[in-house]
PDB file of C-alpha atoms in Angstrom:
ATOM      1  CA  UNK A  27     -13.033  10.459   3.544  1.00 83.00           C
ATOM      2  CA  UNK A  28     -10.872   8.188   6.058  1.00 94.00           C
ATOM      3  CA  UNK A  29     -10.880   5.278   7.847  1.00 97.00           C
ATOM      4  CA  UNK A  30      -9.387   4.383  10.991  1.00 96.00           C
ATOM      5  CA  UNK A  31      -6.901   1.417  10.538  1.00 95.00           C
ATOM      6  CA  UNK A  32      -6.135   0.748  14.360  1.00 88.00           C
ATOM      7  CA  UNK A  33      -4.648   4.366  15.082  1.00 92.00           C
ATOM      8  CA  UNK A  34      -3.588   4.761  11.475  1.00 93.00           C
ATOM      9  CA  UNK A  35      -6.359   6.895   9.652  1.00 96.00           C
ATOM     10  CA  UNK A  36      -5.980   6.091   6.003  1.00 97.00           C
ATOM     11  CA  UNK A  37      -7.227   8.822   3.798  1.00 96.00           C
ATOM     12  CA  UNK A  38      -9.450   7.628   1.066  1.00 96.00           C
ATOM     13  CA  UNK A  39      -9.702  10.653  -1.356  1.00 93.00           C
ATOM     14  CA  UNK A  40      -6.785   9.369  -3.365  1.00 95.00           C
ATOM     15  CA  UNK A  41      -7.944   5.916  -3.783  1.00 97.00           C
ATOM     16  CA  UNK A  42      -5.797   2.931  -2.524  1.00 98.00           C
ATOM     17  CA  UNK A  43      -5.446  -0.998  -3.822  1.00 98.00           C
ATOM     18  CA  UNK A  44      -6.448  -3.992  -1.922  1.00 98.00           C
ATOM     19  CA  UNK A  45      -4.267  -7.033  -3.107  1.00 97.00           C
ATOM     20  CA  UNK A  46      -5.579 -10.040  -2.317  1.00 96.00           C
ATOM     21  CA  UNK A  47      -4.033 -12.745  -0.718  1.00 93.00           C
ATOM     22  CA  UNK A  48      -6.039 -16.564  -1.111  1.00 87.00           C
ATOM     23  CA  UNK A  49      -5.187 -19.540   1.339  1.00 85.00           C
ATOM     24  CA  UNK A  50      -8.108 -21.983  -0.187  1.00 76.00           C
ATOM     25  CA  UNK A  51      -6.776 -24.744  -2.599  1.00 68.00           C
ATOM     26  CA  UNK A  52      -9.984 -23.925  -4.862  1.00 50.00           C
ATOM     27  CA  UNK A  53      -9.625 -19.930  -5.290  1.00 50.00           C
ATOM     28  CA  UNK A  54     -11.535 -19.510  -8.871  1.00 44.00           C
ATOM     29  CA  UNK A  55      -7.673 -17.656  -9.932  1.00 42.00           C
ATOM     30  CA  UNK A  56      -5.297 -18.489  -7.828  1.00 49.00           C
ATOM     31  CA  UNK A  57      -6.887 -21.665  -5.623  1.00 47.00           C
ATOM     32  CA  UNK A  58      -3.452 -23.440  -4.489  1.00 51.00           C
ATOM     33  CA  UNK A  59      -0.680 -21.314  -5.372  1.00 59.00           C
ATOM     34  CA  UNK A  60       0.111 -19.636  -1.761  1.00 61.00           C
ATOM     35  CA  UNK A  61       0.151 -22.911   0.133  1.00 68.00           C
ATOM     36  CA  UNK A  62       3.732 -22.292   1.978  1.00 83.00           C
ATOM     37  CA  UNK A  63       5.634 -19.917   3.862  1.00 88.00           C
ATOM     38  CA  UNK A  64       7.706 -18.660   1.309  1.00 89.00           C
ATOM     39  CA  UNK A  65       5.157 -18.396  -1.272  1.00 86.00           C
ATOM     40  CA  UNK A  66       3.152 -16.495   0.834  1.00 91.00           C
ATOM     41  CA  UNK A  67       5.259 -13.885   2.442  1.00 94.00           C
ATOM     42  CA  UNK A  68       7.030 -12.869  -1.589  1.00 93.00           C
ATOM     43  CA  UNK A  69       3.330 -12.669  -2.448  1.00 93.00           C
ATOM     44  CA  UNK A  70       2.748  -9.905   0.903  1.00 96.00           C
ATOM     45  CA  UNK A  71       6.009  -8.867  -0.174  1.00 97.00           C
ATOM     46  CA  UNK A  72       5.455  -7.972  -4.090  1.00 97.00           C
ATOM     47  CA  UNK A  73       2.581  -6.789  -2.797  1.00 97.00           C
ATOM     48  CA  UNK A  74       3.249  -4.106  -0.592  1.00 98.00           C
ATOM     49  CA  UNK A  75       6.329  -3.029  -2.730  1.00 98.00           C
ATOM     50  CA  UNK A  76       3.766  -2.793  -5.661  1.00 98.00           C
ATOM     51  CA  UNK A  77       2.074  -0.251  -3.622  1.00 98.00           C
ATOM     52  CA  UNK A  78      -1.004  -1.679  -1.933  1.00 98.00           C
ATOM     53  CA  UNK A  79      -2.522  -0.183   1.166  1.00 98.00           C
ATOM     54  CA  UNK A  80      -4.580  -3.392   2.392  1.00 98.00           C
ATOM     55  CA  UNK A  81      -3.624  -6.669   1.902  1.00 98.00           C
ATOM     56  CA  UNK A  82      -6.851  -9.228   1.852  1.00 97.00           C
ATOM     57  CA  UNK A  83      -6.509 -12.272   3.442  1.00 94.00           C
ATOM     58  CA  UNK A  84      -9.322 -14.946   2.150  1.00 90.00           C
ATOM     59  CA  UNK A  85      -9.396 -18.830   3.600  1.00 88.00           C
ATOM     60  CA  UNK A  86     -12.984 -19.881   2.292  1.00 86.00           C
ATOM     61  CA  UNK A  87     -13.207 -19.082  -1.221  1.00 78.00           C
ATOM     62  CA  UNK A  88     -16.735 -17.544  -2.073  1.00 77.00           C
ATOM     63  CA  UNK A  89     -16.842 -18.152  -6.033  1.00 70.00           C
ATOM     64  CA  UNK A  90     -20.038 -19.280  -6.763  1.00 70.00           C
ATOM     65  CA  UNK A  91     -20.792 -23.358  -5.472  1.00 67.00           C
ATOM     66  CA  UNK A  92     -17.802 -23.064  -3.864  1.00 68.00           C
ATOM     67  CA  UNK A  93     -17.196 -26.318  -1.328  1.00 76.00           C
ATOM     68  CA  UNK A  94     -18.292 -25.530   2.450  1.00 80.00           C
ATOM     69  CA  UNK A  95     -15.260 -24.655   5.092  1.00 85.00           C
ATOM     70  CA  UNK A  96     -16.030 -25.458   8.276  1.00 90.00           C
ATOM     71  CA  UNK A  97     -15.265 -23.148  11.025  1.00 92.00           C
ATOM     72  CA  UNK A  98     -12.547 -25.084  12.375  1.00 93.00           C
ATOM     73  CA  UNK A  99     -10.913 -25.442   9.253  1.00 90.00           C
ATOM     74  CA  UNK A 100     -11.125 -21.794   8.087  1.00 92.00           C
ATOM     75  CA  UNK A 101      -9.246 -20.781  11.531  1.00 93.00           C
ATOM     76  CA  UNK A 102      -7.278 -23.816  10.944  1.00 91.00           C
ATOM     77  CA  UNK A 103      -5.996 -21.900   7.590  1.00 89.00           C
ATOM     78  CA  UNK A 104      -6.510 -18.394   8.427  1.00 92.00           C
ATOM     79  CA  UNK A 105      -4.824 -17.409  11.976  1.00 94.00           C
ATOM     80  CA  UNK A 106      -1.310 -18.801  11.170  1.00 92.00           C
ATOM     81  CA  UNK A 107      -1.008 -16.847   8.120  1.00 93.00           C
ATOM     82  CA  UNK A 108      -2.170 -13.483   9.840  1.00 95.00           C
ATOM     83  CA  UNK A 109       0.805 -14.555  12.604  1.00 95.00           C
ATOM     84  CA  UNK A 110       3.211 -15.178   9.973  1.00 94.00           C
ATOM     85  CA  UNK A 111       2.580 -11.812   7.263  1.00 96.00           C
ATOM     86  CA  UNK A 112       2.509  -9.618  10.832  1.00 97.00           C
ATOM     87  CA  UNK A 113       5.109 -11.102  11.975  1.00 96.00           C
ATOM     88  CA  UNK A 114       7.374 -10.315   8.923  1.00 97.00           C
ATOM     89  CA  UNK A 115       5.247  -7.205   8.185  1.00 97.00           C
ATOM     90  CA  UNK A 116       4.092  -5.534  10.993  1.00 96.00           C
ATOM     91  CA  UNK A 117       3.184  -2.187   9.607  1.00 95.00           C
ATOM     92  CA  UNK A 118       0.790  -4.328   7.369  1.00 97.00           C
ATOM     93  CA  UNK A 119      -3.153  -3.291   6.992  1.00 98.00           C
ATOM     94  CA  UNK A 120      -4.423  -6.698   6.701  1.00 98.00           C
ATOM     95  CA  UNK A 121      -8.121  -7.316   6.088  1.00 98.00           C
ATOM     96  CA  UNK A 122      -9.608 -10.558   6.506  1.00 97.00           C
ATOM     97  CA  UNK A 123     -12.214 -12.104   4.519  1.00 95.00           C
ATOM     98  CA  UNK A 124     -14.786 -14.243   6.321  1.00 96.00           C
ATOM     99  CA  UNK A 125     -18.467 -14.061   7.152  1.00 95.00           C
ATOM    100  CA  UNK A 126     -18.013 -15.521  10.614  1.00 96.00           C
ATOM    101  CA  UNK A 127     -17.749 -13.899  13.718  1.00 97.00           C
ATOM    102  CA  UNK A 128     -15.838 -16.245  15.503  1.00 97.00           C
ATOM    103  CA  UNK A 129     -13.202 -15.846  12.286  1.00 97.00           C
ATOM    104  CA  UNK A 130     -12.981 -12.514  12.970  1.00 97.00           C
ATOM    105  CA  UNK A 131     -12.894 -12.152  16.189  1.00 98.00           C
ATOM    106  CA  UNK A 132      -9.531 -14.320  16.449  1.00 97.00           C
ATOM    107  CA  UNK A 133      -7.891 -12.537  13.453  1.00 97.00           C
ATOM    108  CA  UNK A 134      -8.034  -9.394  15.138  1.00 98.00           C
ATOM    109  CA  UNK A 135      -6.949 -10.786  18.784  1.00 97.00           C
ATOM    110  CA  UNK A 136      -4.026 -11.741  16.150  1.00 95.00           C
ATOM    111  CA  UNK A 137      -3.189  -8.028  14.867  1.00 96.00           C
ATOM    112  CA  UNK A 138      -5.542  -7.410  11.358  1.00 97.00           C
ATOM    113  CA  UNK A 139      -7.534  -4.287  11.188  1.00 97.00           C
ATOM    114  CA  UNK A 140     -10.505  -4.832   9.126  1.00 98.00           C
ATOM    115  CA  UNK A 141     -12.996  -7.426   8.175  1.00 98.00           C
ATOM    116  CA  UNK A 142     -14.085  -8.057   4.492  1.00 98.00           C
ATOM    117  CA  UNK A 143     -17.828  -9.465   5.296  1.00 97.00           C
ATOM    118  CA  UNK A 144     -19.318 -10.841   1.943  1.00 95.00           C
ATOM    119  CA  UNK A 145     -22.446 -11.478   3.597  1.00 94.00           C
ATOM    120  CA  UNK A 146     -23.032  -8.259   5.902  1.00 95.00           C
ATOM    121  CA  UNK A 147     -23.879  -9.893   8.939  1.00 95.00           C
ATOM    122  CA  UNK A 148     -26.628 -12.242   6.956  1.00 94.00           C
ATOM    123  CA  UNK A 149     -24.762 -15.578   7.858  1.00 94.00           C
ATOM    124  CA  UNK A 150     -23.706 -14.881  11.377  1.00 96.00           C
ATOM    125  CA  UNK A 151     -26.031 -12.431  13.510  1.00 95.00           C
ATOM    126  CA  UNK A 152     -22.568 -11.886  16.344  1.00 98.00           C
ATOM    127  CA  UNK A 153     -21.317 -10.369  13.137  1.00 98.00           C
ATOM    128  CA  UNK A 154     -21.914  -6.938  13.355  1.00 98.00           C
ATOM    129  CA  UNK A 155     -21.282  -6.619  17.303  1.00 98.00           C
ATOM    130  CA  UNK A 156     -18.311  -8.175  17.262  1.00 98.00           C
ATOM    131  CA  UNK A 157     -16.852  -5.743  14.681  1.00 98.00           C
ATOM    132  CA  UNK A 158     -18.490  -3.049  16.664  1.00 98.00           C
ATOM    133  CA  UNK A 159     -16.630  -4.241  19.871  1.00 97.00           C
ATOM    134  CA  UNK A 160     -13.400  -4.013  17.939  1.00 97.00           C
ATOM    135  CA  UNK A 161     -14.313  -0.557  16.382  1.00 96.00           C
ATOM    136  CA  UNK A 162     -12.390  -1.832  12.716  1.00 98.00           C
ATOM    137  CA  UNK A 163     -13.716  -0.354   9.453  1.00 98.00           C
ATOM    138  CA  UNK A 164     -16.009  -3.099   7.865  1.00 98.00           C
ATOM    139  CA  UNK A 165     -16.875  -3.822   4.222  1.00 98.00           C
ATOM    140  CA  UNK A 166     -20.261  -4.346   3.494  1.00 98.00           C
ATOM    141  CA  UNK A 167     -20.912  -6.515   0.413  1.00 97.00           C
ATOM    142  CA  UNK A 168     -23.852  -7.271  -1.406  1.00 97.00           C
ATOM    143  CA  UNK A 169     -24.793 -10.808  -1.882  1.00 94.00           C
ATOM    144  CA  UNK A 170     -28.032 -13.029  -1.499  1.00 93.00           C
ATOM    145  CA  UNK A 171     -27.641 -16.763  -0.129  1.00 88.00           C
ATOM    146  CA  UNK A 172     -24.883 -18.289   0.416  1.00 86.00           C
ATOM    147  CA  UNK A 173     -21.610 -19.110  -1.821  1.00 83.00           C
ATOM    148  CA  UNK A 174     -23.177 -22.234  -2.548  1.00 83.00           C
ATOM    149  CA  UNK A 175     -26.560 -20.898  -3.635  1.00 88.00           C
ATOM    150  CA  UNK A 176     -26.212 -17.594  -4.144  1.00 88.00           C
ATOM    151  CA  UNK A 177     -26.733 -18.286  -8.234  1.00 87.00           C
ATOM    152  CA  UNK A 178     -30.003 -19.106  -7.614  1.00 91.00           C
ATOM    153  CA  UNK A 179     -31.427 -15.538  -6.662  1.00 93.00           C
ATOM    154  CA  UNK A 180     -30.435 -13.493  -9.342  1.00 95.00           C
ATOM    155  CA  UNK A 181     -33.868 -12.785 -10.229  1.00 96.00           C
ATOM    156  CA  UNK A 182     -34.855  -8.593  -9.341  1.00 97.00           C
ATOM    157  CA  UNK A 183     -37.463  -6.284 -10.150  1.00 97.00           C
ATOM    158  CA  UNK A 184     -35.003  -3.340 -10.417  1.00 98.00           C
ATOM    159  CA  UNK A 185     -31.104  -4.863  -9.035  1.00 98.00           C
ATOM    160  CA  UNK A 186     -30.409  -1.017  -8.575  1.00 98.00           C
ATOM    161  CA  UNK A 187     -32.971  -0.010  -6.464  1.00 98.00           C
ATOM    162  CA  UNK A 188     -33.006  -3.665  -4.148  1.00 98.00           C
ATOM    163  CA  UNK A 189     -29.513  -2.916  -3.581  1.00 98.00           C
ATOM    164  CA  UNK A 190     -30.006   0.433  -2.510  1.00 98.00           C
ATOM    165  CA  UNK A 191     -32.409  -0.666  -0.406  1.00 98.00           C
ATOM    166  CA  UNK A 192     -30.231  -3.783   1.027  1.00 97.00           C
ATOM    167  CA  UNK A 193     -27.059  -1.153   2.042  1.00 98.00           C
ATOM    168  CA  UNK A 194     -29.557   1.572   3.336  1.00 98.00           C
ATOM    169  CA  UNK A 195     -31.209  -1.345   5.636  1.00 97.00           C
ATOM    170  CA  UNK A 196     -27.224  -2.814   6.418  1.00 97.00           C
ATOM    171  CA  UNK A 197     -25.674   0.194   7.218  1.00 98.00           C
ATOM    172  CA  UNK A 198     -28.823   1.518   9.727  1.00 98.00           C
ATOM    173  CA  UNK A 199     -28.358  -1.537  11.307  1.00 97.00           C
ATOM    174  CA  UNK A 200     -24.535  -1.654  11.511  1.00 98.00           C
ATOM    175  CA  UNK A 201     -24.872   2.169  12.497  1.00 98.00           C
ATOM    176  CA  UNK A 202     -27.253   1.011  15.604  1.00 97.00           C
ATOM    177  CA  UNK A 203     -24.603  -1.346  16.889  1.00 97.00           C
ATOM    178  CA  UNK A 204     -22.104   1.629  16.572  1.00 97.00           C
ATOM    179  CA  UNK A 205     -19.658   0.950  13.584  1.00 97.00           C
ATOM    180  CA  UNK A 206     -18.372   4.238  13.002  1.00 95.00           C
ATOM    181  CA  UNK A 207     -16.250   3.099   9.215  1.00 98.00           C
ATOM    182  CA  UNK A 208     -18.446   1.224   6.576  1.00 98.00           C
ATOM    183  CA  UNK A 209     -17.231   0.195   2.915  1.00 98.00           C
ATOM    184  CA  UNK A 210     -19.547  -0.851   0.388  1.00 98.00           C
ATOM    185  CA  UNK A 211     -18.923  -3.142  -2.030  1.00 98.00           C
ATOM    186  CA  UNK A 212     -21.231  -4.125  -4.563  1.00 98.00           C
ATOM    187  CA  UNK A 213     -20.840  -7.425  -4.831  1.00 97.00           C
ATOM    188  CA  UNK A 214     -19.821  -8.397  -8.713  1.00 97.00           C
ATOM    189  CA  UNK A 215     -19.859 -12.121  -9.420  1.00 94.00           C
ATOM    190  CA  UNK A 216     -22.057 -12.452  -6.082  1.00 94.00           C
ATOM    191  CA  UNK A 217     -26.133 -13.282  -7.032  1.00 95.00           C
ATOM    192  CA  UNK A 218     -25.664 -11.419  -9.966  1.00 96.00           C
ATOM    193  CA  UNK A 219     -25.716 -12.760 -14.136  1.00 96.00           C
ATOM    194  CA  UNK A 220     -22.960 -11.436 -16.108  1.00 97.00           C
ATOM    195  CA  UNK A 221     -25.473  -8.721 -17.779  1.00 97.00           C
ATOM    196  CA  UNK A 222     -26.281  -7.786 -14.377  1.00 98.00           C
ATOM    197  CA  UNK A 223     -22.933  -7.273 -13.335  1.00 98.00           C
ATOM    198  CA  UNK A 224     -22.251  -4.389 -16.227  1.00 98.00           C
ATOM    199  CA  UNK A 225     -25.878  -2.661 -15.406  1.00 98.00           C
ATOM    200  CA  UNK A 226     -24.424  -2.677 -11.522  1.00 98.00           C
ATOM    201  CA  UNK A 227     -20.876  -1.063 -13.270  1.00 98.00           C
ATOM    202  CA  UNK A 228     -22.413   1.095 -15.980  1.00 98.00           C
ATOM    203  CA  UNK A 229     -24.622   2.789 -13.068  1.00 98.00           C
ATOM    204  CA  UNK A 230     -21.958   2.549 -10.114  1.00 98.00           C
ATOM    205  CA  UNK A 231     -22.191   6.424  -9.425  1.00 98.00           C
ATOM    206  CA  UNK A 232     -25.436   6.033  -7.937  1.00 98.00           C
ATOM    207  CA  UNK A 233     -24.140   4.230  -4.908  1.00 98.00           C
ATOM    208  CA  UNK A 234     -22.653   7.557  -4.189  1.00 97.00           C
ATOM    209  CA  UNK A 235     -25.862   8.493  -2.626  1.00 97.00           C
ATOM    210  CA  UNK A 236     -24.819   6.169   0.120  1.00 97.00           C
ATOM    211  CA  UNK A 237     -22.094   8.404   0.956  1.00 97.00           C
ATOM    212  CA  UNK A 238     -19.464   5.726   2.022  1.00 98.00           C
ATOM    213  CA  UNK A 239     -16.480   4.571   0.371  1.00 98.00           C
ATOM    214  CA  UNK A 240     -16.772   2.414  -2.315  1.00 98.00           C
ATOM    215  CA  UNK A 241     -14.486  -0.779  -2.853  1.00 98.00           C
ATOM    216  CA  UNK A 242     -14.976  -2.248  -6.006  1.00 98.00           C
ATOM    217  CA  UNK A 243     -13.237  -5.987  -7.093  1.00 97.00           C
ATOM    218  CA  UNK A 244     -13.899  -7.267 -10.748  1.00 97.00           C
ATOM    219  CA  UNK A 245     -10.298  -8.478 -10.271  1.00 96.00           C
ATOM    220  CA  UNK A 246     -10.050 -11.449 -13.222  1.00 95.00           C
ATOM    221  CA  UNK A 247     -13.825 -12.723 -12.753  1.00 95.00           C
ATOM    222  CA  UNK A 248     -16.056 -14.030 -14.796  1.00 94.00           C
ATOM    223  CA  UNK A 249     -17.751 -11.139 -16.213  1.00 96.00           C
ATOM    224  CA  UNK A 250     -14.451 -10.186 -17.853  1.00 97.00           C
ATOM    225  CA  UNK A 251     -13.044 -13.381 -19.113  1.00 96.00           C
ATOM    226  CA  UNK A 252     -16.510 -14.965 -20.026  1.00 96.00           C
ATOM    227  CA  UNK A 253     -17.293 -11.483 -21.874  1.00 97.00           C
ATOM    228  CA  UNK A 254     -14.134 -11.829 -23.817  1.00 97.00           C
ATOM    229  CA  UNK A 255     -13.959 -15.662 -24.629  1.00 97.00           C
ATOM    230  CA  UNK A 256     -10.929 -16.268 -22.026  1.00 96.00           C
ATOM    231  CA  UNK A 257     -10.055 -17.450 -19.070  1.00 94.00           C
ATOM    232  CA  UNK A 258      -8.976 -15.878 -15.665  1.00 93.00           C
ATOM    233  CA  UNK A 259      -5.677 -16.021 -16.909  1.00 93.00           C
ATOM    234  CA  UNK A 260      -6.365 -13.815 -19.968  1.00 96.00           C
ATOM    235  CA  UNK A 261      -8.159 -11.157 -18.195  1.00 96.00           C
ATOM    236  CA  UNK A 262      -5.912  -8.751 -16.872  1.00 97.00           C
ATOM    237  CA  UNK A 263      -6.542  -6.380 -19.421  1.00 97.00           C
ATOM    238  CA  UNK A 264     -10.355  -6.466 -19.064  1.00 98.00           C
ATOM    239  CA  UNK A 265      -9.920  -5.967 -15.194  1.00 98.00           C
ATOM    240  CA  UNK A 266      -7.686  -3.005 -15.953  1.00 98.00           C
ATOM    241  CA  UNK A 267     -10.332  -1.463 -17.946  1.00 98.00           C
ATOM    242  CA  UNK A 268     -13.141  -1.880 -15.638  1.00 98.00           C
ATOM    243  CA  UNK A 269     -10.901  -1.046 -12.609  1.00 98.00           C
ATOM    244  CA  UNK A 270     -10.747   2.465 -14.451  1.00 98.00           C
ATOM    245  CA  UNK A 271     -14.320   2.940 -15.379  1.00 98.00           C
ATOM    246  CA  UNK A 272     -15.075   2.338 -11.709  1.00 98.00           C
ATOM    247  CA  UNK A 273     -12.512   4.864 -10.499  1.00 98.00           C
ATOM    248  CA  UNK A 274     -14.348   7.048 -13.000  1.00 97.00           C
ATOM    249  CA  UNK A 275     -17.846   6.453 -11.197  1.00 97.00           C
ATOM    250  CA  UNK A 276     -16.491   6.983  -7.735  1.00 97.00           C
ATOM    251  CA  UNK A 277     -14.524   3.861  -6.127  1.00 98.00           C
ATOM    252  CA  UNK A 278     -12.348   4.822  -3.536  1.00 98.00           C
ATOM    253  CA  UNK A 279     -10.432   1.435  -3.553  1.00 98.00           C
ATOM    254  CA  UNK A 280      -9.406  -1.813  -5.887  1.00 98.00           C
ATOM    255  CA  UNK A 281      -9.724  -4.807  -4.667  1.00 98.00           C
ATOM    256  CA  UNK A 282      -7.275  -7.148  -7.306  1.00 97.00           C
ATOM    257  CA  UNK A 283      -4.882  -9.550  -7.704  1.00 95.00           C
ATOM    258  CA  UNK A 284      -2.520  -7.783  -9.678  1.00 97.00           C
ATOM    259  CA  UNK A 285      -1.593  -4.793  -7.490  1.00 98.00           C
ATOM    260  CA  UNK A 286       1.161  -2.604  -9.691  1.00 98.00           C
ATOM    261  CA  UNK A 287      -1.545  -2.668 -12.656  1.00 98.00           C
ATOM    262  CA  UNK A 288      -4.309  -1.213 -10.026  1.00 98.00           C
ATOM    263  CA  UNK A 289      -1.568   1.323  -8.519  1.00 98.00           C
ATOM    264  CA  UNK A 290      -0.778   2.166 -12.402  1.00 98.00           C
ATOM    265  CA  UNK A 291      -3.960   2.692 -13.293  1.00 98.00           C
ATOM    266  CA  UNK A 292      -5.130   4.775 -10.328  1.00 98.00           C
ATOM    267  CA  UNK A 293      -1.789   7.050 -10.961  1.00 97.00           C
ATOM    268  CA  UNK A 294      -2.765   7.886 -14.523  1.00 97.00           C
ATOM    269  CA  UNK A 295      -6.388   8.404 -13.448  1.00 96.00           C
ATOM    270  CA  UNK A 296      -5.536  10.965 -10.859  1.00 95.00           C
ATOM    271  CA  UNK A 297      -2.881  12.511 -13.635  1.00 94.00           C
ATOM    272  CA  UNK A 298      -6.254  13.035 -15.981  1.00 93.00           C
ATOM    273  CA  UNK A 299      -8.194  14.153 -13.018  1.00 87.00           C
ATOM    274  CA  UNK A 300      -5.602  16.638 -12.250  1.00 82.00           C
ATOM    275  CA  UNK A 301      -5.030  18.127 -15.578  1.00 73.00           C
ATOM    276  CA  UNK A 302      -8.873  18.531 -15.893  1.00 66.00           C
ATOM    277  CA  UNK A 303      -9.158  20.528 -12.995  1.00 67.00           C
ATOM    278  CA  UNK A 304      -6.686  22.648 -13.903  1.00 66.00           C
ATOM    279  CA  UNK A 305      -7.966  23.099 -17.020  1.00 67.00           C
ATOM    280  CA  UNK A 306     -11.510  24.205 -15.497  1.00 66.00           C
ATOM    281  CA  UNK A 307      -9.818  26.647 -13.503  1.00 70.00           C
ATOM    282  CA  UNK A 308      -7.557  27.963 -15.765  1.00 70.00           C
ATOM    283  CA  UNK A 309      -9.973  27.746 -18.925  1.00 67.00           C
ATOM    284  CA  UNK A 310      -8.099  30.232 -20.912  1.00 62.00           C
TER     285      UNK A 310
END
């Protein structure tokens, strides 16, 4: 299981950590804090030495009834930071969170390698050709509405089977405009109630059937913190937990904030998944 990272195929068996990187002043965690050069590049920088593959570069934050971005101002925020981490970084995997095609389009004239589309082509139909015309791997998340509204449809007759349905439908479609690497991501936090959101993690194998990899990111959200009476600063220990039940159930990468607890985590996984192999072959 691979993907093709402009030349670089990254192999996806042993699963690899996104660490995200937010340029919006009103990020639900860390809205603010990465507003200069230097804070920026020792956050790429920690980073990458923490271990993570992909660094995610968001500059419209998408928690829910968030505050529209215009266009303008998301390139405005987005295209000098994608100079600046290549720039210092050039053997970087950066992935680049938008919904816009026009976003997209000039972060990858600027050197990332994957887009991070929250709404799967849904908010901007040049979406999905314009990735095709790039040939990038694309994640694929589920959502209904829009950041601002999206709240307002978490009403399903069976969540599990709808989204099924909504990826099967997404990635015939992205198929027909010829995107060869898809990423699924279910979409916690995103039209979803917090009971919702541990159905869509206690049943997480199923997506399996999609046969695609599988990026998960419960990364210090609500589910966790709300669940446990916190706040996002308290709930690094709930994301750890989840990030391993969803390694359990088949993701093949992490999507978090705090990358050398996802690396850890992953390391001791693959250590249990080891020795239980070897046990089943060597049962005596």
């Amino acid at each position: 299981m691979t993907i093709n990272c402009r030349g670089k195929l990254i192999d996806l068996s042993l699963p690899k950590v996104m660490g995200i990187l937010n340029v919006t002043p009103d990020s639900f965690f860390d809205g603010g804090t990465y507003n200069n050069e230097k804070a920026i590049l020792q956050r790429v920088e920690s980073m990458l030495a923490a271990g993570a593959t992909f660094i995610d570069i968001g500059a419209y934050s998408s928690k829910p009834k968030a505050d529209f971005v215009s266009e303008e101002a998301e390139i405005e925020r987005l295209l000098p930071i994608v100079k600046l981490v290549l720039q210092h970084f050039p053997e970087a995997l950066l992935s680049v969170d938008t919904f816009r095609a026009a976003v997209a389009q000039q972060a990858l004239d600027y050197g990332a390698c994957m887009i991070n589309d929250i709404s799967v082509g849904h908010l901007d139909d040049t979406m999905l050709p314009t990735v095709a015309a790039y040939q990038v791997p694309y994640i694929m998340m589920h959502m209904r509405g829009t950041p601002q509204t999206m709240q307002q449809f978490t009403t399903y007759d069976d969540i599990l089977k709808e989204m099924l349905f909504y990826f099967s439908e997404r990635i015939a479609t992205a198929r027909r405009f010829g995107i060869n690497d898809l990423i699924i991501d279910p979409g916690f936090g995103f039209a979803k109630t917090t009971a919702q959101n541990f159905e869509v993690m206690h049943n997480l194998e199923l997506f399996q059937n999609l046969h695609l990899p599988m990026l998960v990111g419960v990364s210090r959200k609500s589910m966790i913190y709300k669940t446990l009476h916190g706040t996002p600063d308290s709930a690094l220990n709930g994301t750890t937990f989840l990030n391993a039940v969803a390694l359990q159930k088949g993701a093949q990468i992490l999507r978090v904030h705090d990358v050398k607890e996802a690396v850890e985590c992953i390391t001791l996984f693959q250590e249990l998944s080891r020795n239980f192999e070897a046990q089943t072959e060597n049962p005596n």
